[in-house]
Protein backbone atom coordinates (compact mmCIF):
# COMPACT_ATOMS: atom_id res chain seq x y z
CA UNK A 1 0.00 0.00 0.00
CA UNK A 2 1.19 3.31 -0.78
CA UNK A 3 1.79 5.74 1.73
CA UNK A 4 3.67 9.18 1.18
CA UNK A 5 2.71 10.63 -1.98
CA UNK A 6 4.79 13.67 -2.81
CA UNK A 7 2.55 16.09 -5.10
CA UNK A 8 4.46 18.87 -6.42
CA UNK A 9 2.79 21.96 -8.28
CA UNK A 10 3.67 25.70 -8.38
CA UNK A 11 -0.02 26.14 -7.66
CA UNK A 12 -1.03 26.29 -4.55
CA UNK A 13 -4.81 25.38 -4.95
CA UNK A 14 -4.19 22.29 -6.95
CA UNK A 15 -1.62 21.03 -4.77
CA UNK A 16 -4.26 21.46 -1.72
CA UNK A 17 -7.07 20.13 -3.89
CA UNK A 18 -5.17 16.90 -4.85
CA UNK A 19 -3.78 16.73 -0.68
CA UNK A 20 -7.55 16.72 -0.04
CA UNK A 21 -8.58 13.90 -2.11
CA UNK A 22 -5.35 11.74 -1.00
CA UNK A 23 -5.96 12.58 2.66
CA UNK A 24 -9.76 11.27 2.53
CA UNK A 25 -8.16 8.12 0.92
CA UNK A 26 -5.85 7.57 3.79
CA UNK A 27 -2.54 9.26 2.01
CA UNK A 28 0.09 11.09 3.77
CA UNK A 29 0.85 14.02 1.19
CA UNK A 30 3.83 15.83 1.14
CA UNK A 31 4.02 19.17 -0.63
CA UNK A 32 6.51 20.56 -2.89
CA UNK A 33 5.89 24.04 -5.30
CA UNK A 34 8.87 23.61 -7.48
CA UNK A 35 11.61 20.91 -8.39
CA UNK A 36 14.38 21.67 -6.26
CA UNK A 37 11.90 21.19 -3.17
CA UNK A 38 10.51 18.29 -4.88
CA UNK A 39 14.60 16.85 -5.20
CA UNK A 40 15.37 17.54 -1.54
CA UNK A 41 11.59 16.18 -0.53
CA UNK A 42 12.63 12.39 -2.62
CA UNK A 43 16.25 12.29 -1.34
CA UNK A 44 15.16 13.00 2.72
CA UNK A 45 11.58 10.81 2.82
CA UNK A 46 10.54 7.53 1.84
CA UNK A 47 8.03 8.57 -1.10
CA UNK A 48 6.26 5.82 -3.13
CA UNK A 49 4.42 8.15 -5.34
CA UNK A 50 5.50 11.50 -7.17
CA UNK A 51 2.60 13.77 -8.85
CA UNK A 52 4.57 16.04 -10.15
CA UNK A 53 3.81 19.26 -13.03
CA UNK A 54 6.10 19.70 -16.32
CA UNK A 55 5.65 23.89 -16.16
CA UNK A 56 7.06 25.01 -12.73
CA UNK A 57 9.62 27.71 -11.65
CA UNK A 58 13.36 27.09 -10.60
CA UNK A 59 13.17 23.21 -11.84
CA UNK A 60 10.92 21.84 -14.06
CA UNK A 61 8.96 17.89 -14.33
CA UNK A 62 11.48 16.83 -16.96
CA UNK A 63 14.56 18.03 -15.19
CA UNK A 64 13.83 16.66 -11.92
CA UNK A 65 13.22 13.02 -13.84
CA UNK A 66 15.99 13.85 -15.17
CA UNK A 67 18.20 14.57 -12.24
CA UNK A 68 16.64 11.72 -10.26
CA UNK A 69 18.22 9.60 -13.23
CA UNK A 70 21.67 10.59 -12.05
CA UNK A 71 21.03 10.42 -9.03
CA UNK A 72 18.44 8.39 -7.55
CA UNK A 73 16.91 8.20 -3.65
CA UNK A 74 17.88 5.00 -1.58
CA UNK A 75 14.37 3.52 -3.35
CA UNK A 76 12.71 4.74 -6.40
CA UNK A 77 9.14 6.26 -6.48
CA UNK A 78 6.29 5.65 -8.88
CA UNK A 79 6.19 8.91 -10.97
CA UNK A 80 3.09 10.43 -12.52
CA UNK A 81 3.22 13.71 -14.54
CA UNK A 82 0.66 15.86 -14.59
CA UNK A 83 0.59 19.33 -17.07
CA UNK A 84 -2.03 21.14 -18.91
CA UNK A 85 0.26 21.21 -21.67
CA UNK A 86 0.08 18.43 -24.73
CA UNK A 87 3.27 18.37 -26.44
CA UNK A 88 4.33 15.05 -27.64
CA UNK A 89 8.14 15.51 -27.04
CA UNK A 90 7.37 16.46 -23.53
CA UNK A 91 5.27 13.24 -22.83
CA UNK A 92 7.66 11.44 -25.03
CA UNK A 93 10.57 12.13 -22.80
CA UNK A 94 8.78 12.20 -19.38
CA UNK A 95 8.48 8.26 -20.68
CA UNK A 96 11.29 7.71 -21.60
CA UNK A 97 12.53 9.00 -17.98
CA UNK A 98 10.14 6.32 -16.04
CA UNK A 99 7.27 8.68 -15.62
CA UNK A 100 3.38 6.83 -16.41
């Protein structure tokens, strides 16, 4: 069973609307607004799950994949991206990085 679930959004109000849902579902959620929070978050806690945005300031989706790549946490989480934005090279290479 999954049990920390890191969501990580620059937006406040979707980050607490997806905490909400978790939390009624028995989740511990653990908040990040940007990548490098999201980085330090995945190498300090045991995470199973990453929800994660492509578009955010200071590090992006695709750069944390890609970081966590190089260097990843003692065990590595599921990762789901989540953007409003449809570009196929962007979901290409969020695959190709181990994101569903």
């Amino acid at each position: 069973m999954l049990n920390n679930i890191l969501v990580c959004d620059d937006d406040t109000a979707i980050v607490d609307s997806i905490e909400i849902y978790l939390q009624q579902e028995g989740y511990h959620v653990i908040k990040a607004y940007d990548g490098v929070q999201a980085l330090e978050v995945l190498h300090k806690e045991e995470i199973q799950l990453v929800i994660i945005d492509v578009m955010m300031p200071r590090l992006d989706g695709i750069s944390v994949l890609e970081r966590l790549r190089e260097k990843p946490p003692a065990k590595m989480p599921n990762i789901i991206i989540a953007s409003a934005i449809g570009l196929e090279n962007v979901t290409r290479r969020a695959l190709e990085l181990g994101a569903c």
